[in-house]
C-alpha cells in the first residue's frame, strides 16, 4: 500500500494568499498535487478543499497543516476533523504547534491548542465588536454613503411619469443607478428627504 503525505492550506479570503503556507509545504517536499487549498473562512468545515482532502486520504497517510487555526477555527471542529482522520488511520501533524496525533501527548496538546486558538478568535471578535460600538457612539457612520438625488430629480421624475422621457433617459439625466433611482423616488413620494 502506497502511503502519502498531504498538505492543507487555508486563507480567509480570496484576496489573501497562501504562499507562506505553500513555502512550508515545499520545504517538507509535499507535491503540489497533494496540497488542498481553501480561500474562505474556517468558521465551519463545509470547505471544498477540506472535504476533498478528507475523501482522498487513506490509512497510513499523513495530513500536515501550518497551524491548527488553518485547519479549524473552533475546538469542536478541530477535534471532529482529527477524529475523522484517526478513524481512517490517518496521522495529523501541525507544524507551528509541533503536534503529532500518533502520541497521547500530541492528542492532549491538540485539544489545548485548539481551545487556545478558539479563545483567541473569540477575543478578536469581541474587540472588533467593541471597536465598532465605540466608533458608532462617536458618530462614525459605517457602510456606503447614501447618494443624494441631484437638483433636477423632481423635474426628471415628473417628465418620466408624464411619458416625456424614457426610464433610461431619466437615469442618464440624474446620474443614478436603477435601484438608487427607485429608492430616491420612494422617499420623494413618502415626503422623506435625505
Coordinates of C-alpha atoms in Angstrom, one line a residue:
X1 CA 0.0 0.0 0.0
X2 CA 1.4 3.4 -1.0
X3 CA 1.5 5.9 1.9
X4 CA 1.2 9.6 1.0
X5 CA 1.7 12.9 2.8
X6 CA -0.8 15.6 2.1
X7 CA -0.9 19.3 2.9
X8 CA -3.8 21.5 3.7
X9 CA -3.7 25.3 3.4
X10 CA -6.4 27.9 4.1
X11 CA -6.7 31.7 3.9
X12 CA -9.8 33.5 5.0
X13 CA -10.5 35.5 1.8
X14 CA -9.8 35.3 -1.9
X15 CA -7.7 38.5 -1.6
X16 CA -5.2 36.8 0.8
X17 CA -2.6 34.5 -0.5
X18 CA -1.4 31.1 0.8
X19 CA 2.3 31.5 -0.3
X20 CA 3.6 31.3 3.3
X21 CA 1.8 28.0 3.8
X22 CA 2.9 26.7 0.4
X23 CA 6.5 27.6 1.2
X24 CA 6.3 25.3 4.2
X25 CA 4.8 22.5 2.1
X26 CA 7.6 22.9 -0.4
X27 CA 10.2 22.7 2.4
X28 CA 8.5 19.5 3.5
X29 CA 8.7 18.3 -0.1
X30 CA 4.9 17.7 -0.4
X31 CA 4.0 17.5 -4.1
X32 CA 1.6 20.3 -5.2
X33 CA -0.9 17.7 -6.4
X34 CA -1.1 16.5 -2.7
X35 CA -1.9 20.0 -1.4
X36 CA -5.5 21.1 -0.9
X37 CA -6.3 24.8 -0.6
X38 CA -9.4 26.7 0.6
X39 CA -9.8 30.5 0.3
X40 CA -12.7 31.0 2.8
X41 CA -13.4 31.4 6.5
X42 CA -12.7 28.5 8.7
X43 CA -15.9 29.0 10.7
X44 CA -17.1 25.6 9.6
X45 CA -15.9 22.5 7.9
X46 CA -18.0 22.9 4.7
X47 CA -15.0 23.9 2.6
X48 CA -14.4 22.2 -0.8
X49 CA -10.6 21.7 -0.4
X50 CA -11.0 20.3 3.1
X51 CA -13.8 17.9 2.0
X52 CA -11.8 16.7 -1.0
X53 CA -8.8 16.1 1.3
X54 CA -10.9 14.1 3.7
X55 CA -12.3 12.0 0.8
X56 CA -8.8 11.4 -0.6
X57 CA -6.7 10.3 2.4
X58 CA -6.5 6.7 3.4
X59 CA -5.0 4.5 6.1
X60 CA -1.3 5.3 6.7
X61 CA -1.4 8.7 5.1
X62 CA -0.4 11.9 6.9
X63 CA -2.0 15.3 6.8
X64 CA 0.2 18.3 7.5
X65 CA -1.0 21.9 8.2
X66 CA 0.9 25.0 9.0
X67 CA -1.1 25.6 12.2
X68 CA -4.3 24.3 13.8
X69 CA -6.0 27.7 13.1
X70 CA -5.7 27.0 9.3
X71 CA -7.4 23.6 9.8
X72 CA -10.3 24.6 12.1
X73 CA -11.5 27.8 13.9
X74 CA -13.0 26.1 16.9
X75 CA -12.1 23.2 19.2
X76 CA -15.1 21.1 18.4
X77 CA -14.5 21.2 14.6
X78 CA -10.8 20.6 15.1
X79 CA -11.4 17.6 17.3
X80 CA -14.1 16.2 15.0
X81 CA -11.8 16.6 11.9
X82 CA -8.9 14.9 13.7
X83 CA -11.3 12.1 14.8
X84 CA -12.4 11.5 11.2
X85 CA -8.7 11.3 10.2
X86 CA -7.9 9.0 13.1
X87 CA -10.9 6.7 12.2
X88 CA -9.3 6.3 8.7
X89 CA -5.9 5.6 10.2
X90 CA -4.5 9.0 9.1
X91 CA -2.0 10.9 11.1
X92 CA -2.4 14.7 11.7
X93 CA 0.6 17.0 12.1
X94 CA 0.5 20.7 12.8
X95 CA 3.9 22.3 12.2
X96 CA 3.6 25.5 14.2
X97 CA 2.3 23.8 17.4
X98 CA 4.5 20.7 16.8
X99 CA 1.5 18.4 17.3
X100 CA 1.6 14.8 16.2
X101 CA -1.6 12.9 16.9
X102 CA 0.1 9.5 16.9
X103 CA 1.1 10.1 20.6
X104 CA -1.1 10.6 23.7
X105 CA 0.8 13.8 24.4
X106 CA 0.1 15.0 20.8
X107 CA -3.6 14.4 21.2
X108 CA -3.6 16.3 24.5
X109 CA -1.7 19.2 23.0
X110 CA -4.1 19.3 20.1
X111 CA -7.0 19.8 22.5
X112 CA -5.2 22.5 24.4
X113 CA -4.0 24.4 21.3
X114 CA -7.5 24.1 19.7
X115 CA -9.1 25.7 22.8
X116 CA -6.5 28.4 22.9
X117 CA -7.0 29.2 19.2
X118 CA -10.8 29.4 19.7
X119 CA -10.3 31.7 22.7
X120 CA -8.0 33.9 20.7
X121 CA -10.6 34.1 17.9
X122 CA -13.4 35.0 20.4
X123 CA -11.2 37.8 21.8
X124 CA -10.6 39.2 18.3
X125 CA -14.3 39.2 17.5
X126 CA -15.1 40.8 20.9
X127 CA -12.5 43.6 20.4
X128 CA -13.8 44.2 16.9
X129 CA -17.4 44.5 18.2
X130 CA -16.3 46.8 21.0
X131 CA -14.4 49.0 18.5
X132 CA -17.4 49.2 16.2
X133 CA -19.7 50.1 19.1
X134 CA -17.2 52.8 20.3
X135 CA -17.0 54.3 16.8
X136 CA -20.8 54.4 16.4
X137 CA -21.1 56.1 19.8
X138 CA -18.8 58.8 18.5
X139 CA -21.0 59.2 15.4
X140 CA -18.8 57.3 12.9
X141 CA -21.0 56.0 10.1
X142 CA -20.5 52.6 8.6
X143 CA -21.5 51.4 5.1
X144 CA -21.7 53.1 1.8
X145 CA -22.7 56.8 2.0
X146 CA -26.2 57.5 0.8
X147 CA -26.3 59.1 -2.6
X148 CA -28.5 62.2 -2.6
X149 CA -30.8 62.9 -5.5
X150 CA -29.5 65.6 -7.9
X151 CA -31.1 69.0 -8.1
X152 CA -33.1 68.1 -11.2
X153 CA -34.5 64.9 -9.7
X154 CA -38.1 66.1 -9.1
X155 CA -38.2 67.7 -12.6
X156 CA -36.9 64.5 -14.3
X157 CA -39.3 62.3 -12.3
X158 CA -42.3 64.4 -13.4
X159 CA -41.1 64.3 -17.1
X160 CA -40.7 60.5 -16.9
X161 CA -44.1 59.9 -15.2
X162 CA -45.8 62.0 -17.9
X163 CA -44.1 59.9 -20.6
X164 CA -42.0 62.8 -21.8
X165 CA -38.8 60.7 -21.4
X166 CA -37.8 57.1 -21.1
X167 CA -36.6 55.5 -17.9
X168 CA -33.1 55.1 -19.4
X169 CA -33.1 58.8 -20.2
X170 CA -34.2 59.6 -16.6
X171 CA -31.3 57.5 -15.3
X172 CA -28.9 59.2 -17.6
X173 CA -30.1 62.7 -16.6
X174 CA -30.0 62.0 -12.9
X175 CA -26.8 60.0 -13.0
X176 CA -28.3 57.4 -10.7
X177 CA -28.4 53.6 -11.0
X178 CA -31.8 52.0 -11.2
X179 CA -32.0 50.8 -7.6
X180 CA -30.9 54.2 -6.3
X181 CA -33.4 56.0 -8.5
X182 CA -36.2 53.9 -7.2
X183 CA -35.1 54.4 -3.6
X184 CA -35.0 58.2 -4.0
X185 CA -38.3 58.1 -5.8
X186 CA -39.9 56.2 -2.9
X187 CA -38.5 58.8 -0.5
X188 CA -39.8 61.6 -2.7
X189 CA -43.3 60.1 -2.7
X190 CA -43.3 59.5 1.0
X191 CA -42.1 63.0 1.7
X192 CA -38.8 61.9 3.3
X193 CA -35.7 63.8 2.5
X194 CA -32.1 62.7 2.5

